[in-house]
PDB file of C-alpha atoms in Angstrom:
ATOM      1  CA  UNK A  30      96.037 173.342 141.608  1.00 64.00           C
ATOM      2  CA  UNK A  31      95.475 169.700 142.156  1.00 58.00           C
ATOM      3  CA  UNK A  32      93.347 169.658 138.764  1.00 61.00           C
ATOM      4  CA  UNK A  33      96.566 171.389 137.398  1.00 57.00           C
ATOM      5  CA  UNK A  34      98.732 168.224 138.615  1.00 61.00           C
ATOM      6  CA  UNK A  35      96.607 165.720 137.727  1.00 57.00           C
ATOM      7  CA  UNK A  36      96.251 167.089 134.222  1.00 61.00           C
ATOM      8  CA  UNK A  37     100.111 167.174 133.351  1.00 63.00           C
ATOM      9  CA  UNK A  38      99.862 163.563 135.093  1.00 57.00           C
ATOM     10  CA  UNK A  39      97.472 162.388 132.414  1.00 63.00           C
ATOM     11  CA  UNK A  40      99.061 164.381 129.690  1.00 67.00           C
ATOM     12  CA  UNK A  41     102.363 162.693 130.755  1.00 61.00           C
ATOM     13  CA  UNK A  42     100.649 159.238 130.658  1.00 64.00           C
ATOM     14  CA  UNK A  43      99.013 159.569 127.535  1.00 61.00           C
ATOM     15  CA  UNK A  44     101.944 160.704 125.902  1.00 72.00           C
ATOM     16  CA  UNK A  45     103.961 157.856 127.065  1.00 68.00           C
ATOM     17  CA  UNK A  46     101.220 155.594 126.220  1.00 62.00           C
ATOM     18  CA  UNK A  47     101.080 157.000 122.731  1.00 68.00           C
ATOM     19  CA  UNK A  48     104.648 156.696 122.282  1.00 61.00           C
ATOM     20  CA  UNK A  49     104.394 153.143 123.002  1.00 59.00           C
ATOM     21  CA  UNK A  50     101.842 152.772 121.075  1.00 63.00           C
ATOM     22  CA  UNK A  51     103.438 154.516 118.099  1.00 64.00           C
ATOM     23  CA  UNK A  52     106.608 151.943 118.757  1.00 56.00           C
ATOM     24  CA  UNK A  53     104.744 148.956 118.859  1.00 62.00           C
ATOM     25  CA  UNK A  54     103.242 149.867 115.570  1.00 57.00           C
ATOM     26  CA  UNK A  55     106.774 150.514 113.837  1.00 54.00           C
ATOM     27  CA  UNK A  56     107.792 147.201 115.407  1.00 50.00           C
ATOM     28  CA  UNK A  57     105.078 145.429 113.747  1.00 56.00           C
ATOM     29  CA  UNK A  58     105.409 147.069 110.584  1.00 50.00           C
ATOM     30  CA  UNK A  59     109.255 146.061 110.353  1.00 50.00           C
ATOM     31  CA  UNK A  60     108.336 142.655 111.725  1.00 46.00           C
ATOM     32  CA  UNK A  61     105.867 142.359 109.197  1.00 46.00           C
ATOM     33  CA  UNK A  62     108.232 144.035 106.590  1.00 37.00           C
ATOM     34  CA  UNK A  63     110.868 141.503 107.296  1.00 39.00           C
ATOM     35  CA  UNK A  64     108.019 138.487 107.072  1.00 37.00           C
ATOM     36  CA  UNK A  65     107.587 139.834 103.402  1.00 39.00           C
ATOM     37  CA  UNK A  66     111.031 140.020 102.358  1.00 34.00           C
ATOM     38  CA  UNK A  67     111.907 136.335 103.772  1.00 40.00           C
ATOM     39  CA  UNK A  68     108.824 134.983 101.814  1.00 38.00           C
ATOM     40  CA  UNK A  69     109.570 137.016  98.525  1.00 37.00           C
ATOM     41  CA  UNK A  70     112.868 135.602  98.717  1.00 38.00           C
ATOM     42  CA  UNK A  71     112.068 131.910  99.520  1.00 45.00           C
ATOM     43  CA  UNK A  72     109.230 132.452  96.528  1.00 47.00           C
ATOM     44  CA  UNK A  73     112.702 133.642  94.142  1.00 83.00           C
ATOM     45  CA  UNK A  74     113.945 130.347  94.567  1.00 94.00           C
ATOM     46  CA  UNK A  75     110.529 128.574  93.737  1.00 96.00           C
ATOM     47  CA  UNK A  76     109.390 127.461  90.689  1.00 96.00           C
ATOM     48  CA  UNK A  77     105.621 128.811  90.699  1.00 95.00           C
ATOM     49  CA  UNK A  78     104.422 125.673  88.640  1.00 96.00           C
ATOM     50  CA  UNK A  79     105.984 122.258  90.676  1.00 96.00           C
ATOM     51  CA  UNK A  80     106.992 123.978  93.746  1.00 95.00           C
ATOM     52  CA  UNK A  81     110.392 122.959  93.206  1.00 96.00           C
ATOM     53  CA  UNK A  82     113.741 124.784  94.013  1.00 96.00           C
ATOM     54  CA  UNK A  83     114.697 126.578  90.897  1.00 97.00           C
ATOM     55  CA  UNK A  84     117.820 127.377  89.062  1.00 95.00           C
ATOM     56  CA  UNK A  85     119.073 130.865  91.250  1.00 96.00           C
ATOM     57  CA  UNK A  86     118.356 128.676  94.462  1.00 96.00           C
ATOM     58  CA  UNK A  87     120.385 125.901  93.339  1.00 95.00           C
ATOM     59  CA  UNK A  88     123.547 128.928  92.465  1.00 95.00           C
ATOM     60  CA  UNK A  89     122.899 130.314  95.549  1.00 95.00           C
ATOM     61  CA  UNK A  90     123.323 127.498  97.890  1.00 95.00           C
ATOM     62  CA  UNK A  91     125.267 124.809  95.681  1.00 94.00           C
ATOM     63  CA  UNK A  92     128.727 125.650  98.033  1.00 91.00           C
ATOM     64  CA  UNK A  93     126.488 124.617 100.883  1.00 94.00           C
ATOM     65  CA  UNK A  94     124.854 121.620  99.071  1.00 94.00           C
ATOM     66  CA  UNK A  95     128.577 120.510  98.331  1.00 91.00           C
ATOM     67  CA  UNK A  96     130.004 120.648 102.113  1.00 91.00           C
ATOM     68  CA  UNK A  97     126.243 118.289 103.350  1.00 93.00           C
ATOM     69  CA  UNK A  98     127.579 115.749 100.663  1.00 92.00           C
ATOM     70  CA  UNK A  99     125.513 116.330  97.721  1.00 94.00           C
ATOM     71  CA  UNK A 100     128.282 115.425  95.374  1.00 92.00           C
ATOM     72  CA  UNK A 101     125.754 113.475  92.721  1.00 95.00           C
ATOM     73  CA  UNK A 102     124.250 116.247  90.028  1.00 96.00           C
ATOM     74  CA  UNK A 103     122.182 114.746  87.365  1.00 97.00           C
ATOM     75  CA  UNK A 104     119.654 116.424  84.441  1.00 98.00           C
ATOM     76  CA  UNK A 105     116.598 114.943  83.302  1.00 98.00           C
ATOM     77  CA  UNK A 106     114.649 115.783  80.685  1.00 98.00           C
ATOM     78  CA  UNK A 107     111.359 114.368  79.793  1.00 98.00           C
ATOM     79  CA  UNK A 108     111.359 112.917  76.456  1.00 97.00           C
ATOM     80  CA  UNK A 109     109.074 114.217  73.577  1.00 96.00           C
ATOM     81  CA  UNK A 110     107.508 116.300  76.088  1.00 96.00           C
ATOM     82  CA  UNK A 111     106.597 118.547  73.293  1.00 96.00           C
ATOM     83  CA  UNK A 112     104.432 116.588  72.097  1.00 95.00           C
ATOM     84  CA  UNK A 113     102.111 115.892  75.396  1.00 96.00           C
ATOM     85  CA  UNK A 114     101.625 120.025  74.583  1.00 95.00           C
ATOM     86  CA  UNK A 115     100.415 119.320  71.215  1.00 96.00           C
ATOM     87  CA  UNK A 116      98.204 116.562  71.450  1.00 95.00           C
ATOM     88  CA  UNK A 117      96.567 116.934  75.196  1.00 95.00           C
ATOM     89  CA  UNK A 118      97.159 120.454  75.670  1.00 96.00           C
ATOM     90  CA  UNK A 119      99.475 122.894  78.286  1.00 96.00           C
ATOM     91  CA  UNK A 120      96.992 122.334  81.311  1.00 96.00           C
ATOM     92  CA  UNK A 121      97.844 118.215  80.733  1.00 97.00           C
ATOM     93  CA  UNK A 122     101.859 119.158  80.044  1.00 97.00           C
ATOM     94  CA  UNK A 123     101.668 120.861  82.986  1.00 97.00           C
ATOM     95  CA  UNK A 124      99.865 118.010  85.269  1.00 97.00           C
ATOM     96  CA  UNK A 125     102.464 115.858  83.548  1.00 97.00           C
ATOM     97  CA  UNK A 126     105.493 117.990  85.469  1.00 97.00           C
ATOM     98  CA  UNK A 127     103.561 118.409  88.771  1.00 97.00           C
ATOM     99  CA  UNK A 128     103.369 114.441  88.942  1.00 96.00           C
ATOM    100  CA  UNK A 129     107.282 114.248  88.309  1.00 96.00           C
ATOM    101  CA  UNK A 130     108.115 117.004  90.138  1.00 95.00           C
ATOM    102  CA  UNK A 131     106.449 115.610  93.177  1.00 90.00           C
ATOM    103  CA  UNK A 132     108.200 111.969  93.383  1.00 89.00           C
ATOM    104  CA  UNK A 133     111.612 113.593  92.447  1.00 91.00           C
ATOM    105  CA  UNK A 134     111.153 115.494  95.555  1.00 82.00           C
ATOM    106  CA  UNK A 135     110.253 112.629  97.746  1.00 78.00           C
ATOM    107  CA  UNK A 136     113.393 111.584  99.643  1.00 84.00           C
ATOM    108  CA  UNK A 137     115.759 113.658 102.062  1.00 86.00           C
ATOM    109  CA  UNK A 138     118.557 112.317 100.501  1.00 93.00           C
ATOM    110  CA  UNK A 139     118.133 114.313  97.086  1.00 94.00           C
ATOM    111  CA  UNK A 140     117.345 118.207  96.251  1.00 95.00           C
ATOM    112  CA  UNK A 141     115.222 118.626  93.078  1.00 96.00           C
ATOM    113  CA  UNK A 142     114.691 121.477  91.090  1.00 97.00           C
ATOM    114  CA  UNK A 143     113.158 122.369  87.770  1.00 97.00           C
ATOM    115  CA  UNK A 144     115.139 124.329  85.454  1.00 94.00           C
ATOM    116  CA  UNK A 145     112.686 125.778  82.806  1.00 93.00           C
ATOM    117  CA  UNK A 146     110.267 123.793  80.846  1.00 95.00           C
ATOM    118  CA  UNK A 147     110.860 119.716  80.951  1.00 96.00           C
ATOM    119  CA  UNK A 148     114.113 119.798  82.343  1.00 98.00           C
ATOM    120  CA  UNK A 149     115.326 119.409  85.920  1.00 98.00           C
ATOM    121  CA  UNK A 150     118.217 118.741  88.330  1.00 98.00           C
ATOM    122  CA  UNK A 151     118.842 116.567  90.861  1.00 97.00           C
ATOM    123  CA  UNK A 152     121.883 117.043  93.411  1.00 96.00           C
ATOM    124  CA  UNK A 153     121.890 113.413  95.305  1.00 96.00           C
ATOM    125  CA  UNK A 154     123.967 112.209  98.437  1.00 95.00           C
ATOM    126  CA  UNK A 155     124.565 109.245  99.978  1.00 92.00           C
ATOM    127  CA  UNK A 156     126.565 105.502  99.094  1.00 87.00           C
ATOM    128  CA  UNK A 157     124.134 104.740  96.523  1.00 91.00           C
ATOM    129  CA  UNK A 158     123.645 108.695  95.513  1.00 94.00           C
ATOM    130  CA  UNK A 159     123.464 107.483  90.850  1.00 93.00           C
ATOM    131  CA  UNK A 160     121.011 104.418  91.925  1.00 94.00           C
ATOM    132  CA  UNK A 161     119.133 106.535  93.665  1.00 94.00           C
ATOM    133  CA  UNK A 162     119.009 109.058  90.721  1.00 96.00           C
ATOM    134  CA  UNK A 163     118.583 106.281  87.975  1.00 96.00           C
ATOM    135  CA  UNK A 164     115.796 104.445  90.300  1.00 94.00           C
ATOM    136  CA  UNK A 165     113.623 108.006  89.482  1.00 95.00           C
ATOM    137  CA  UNK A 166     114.278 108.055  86.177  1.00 96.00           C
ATOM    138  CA  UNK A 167     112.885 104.760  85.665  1.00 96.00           C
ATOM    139  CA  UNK A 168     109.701 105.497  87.569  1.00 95.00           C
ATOM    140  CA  UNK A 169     109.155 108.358  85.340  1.00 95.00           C
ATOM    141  CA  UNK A 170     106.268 106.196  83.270  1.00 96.00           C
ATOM    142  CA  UNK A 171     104.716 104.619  85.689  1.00 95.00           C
ATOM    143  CA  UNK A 172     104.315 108.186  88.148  1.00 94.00           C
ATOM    144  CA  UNK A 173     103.215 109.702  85.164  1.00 96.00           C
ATOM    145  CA  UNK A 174     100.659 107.059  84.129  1.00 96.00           C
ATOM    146  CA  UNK A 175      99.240 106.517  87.653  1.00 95.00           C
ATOM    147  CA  UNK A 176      98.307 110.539  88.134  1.00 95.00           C
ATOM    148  CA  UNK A 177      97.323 111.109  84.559  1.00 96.00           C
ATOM    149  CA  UNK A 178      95.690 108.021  82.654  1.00 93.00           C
ATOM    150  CA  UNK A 179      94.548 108.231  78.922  1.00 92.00           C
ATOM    151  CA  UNK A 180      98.062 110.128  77.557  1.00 94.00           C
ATOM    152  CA  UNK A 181      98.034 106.912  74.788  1.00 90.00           C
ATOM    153  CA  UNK A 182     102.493 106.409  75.465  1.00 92.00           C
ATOM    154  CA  UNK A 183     104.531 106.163  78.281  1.00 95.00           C
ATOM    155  CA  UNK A 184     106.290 109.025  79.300  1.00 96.00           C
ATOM    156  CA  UNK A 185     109.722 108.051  79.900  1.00 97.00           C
ATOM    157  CA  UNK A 186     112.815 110.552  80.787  1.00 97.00           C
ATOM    158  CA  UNK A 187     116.636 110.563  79.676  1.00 98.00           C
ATOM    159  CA  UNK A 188     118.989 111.537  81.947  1.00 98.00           C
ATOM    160  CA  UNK A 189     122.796 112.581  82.226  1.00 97.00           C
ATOM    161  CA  UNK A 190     124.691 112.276  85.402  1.00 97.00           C
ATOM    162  CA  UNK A 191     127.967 112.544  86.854  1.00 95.00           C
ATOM    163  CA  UNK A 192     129.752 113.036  90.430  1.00 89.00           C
ATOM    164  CA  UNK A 193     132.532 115.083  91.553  1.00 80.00           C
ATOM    165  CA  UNK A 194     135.759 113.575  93.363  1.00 71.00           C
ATOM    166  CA  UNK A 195     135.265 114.258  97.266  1.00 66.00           C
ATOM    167  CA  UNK A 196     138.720 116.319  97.048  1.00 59.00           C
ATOM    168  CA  UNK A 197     137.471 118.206  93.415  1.00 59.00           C
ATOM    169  CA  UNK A 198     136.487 121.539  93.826  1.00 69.00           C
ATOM    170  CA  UNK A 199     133.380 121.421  91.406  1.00 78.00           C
ATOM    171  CA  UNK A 200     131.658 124.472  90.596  1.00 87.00           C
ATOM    172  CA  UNK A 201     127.525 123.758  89.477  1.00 92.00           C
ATOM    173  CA  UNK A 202     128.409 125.726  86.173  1.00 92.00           C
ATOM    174  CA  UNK A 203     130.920 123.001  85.518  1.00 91.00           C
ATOM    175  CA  UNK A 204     128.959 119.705  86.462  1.00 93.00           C
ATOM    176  CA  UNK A 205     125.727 121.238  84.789  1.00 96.00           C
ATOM    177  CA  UNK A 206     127.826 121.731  81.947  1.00 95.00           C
ATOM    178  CA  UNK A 207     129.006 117.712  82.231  1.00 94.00           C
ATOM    179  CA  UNK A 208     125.622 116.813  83.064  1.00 96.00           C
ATOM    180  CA  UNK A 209     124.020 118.054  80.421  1.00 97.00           C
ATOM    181  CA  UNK A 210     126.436 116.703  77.544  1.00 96.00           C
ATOM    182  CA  UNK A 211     125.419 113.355  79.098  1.00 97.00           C
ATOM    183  CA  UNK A 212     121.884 113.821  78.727  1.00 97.00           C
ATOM    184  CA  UNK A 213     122.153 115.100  75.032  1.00 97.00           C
ATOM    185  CA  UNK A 214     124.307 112.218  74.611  1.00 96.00           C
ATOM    186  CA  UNK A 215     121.393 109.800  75.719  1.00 97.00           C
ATOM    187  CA  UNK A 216     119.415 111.573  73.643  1.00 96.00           C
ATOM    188  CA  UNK A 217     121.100 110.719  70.783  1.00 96.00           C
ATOM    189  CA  UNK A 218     121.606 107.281  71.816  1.00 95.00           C
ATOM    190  CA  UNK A 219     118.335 106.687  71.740  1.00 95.00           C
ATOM    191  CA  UNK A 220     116.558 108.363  74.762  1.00 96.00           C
ATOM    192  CA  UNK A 221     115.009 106.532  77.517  1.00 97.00           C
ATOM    193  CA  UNK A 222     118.205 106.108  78.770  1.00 96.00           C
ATOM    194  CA  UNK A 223     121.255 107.772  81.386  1.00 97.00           C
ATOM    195  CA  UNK A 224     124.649 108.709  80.874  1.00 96.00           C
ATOM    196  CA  UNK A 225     126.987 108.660  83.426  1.00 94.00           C
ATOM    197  CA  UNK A 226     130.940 110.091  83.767  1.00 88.00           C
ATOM    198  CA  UNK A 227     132.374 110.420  87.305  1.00 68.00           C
ATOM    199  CA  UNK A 228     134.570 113.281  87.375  1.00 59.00           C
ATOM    200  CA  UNK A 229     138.212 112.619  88.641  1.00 56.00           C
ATOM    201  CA  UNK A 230     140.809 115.153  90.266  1.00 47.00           C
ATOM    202  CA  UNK A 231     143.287 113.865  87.757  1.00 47.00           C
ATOM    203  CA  UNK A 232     142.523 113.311  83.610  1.00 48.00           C
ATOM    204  CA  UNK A 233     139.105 114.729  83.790  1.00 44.00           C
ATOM    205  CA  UNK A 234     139.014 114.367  79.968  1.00 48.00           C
ATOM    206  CA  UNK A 235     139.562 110.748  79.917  1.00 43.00           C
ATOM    207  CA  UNK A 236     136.415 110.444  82.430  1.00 50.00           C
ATOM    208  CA  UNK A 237     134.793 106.983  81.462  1.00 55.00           C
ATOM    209  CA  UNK A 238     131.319 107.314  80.278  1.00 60.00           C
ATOM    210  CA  UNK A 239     128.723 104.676  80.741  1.00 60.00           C
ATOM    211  CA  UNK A 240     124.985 104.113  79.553  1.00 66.00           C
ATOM    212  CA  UNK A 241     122.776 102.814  81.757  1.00 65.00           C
ATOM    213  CA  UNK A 242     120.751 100.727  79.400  1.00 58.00           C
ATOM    214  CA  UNK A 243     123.555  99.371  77.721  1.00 47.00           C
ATOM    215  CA  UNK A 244     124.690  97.953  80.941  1.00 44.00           C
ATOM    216  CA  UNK A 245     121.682  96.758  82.217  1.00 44.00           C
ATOM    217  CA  UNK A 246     120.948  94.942  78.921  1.00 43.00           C
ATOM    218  CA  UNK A 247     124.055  92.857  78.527  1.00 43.00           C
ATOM    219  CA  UNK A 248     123.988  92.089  82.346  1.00 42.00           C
ATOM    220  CA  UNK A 249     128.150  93.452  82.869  1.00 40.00           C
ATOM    221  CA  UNK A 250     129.196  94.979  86.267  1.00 39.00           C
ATOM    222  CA  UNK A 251     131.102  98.291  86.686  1.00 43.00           C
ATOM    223  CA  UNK A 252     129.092 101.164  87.835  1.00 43.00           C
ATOM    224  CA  UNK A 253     125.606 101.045  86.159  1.00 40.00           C
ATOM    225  CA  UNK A 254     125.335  97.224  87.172  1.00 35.00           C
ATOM    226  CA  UNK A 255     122.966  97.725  90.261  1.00 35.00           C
ATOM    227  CA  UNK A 256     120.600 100.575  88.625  1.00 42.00           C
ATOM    228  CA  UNK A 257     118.515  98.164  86.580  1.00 33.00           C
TER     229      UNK A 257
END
């Protein structure tokens, strides 16, 4: 009888433990499951290439951008970047955005992402949010030149910008939009160069534009003045 007890005692044990057991390993298995889903979806929001935030994270979390004070969105697009394919080849191209990607990223004050191909966006904060932005763009050549020597030019980078009222309510679709009619603006103008048009609450057509290197070469003030 006492072999009878202690039997059901260790069938009763082992059962339990195996039930544990069983639990622990549907606990890891979600935990794990979960791990996955939270890296698959930080990955979606990476561009594989730079490492950069890409285009869904920047729709995704632009609302939340907006309320920390990014209000500064600018595109900039590496000039004749087309041709660094051509004449050094994709695996150079590519070094060539890896070097640019990595000093755009390089302050807490600004968010960069890459778009696609030689284009990215910058969402910058703070008093001097467009210097900060410009002060990149003109460091394009020399970042470039320093990781990889022997391209033969200097790769330089034009740029539109502009900045949302603190009281607009700015979409990204709309300042992208802005942004990017800058840059192809300074592309036309020339390249090597930034456009910039603040966005008002009021008149938003009659937005003044201004050109960086136009500014900076005849020495006026207004806002441009301090991003030589």
């Amino acid at each position: 009888m006492l072999l009878f007890y202690v039997g059901c005692v260790c069938e009763v044990l082992f059962t339990t433990l195996g039930v544990a057991d069983r639990f622990m390993t549907i606990k890891r298995q979600r935990d794990s499951a979960r791990f996955e889903a939270d890296v698959l979806e930080r990955l979606s929001e990476r561009d594989a290439l730079t490492g950069l935030l890409n285009r869904r994270a920047i729709e995704q979390n632009f609302e939340k951008y907006r309320a920390e004070g990014y209000r500064t969105l600018a595109v900039l697009d590496l000039d004749h970047f087309k041709a660094i394919n051509d004449v050094h080849g994709h695996a150079v191209g590519d070094a060539v955005l890896k070097a640019v990607a990595a000093a755009l990223q390089a302050d807490p004050q600004v968010h960069a992402f890459r778009l696609g191909g030689e284009e990215f966006v910058l969402l910058v904060r703070g008093e001097n949010a467009q210097a900060q932005a410009e002060r990149r763009r003109q460091a394009t050549p020399a970042i470039v030149a320093n990781a990889i020597p022997g391209l033969g030019r200097p790769v330089t980078a034009s740029m539109g910008m502009t900045e949302a009222s603190s009281n607009a309510d700015a979409r990204f679709a709309e300042l992208y939009e802005r942004a990017d009619r800058l840059l192809y603006n300074a592309e036309l103008a020339g390249r090597n160069r930034t456009k910039i048009a603040l966005m008002q609450a009021s008149k938003p057509d009659a937005d003044p534009v201004f050109d960086t290197l136009a500014l900076c070469s005849r020495g006026r003030s207004g806002p441009g003045r301090h991003l030589s």
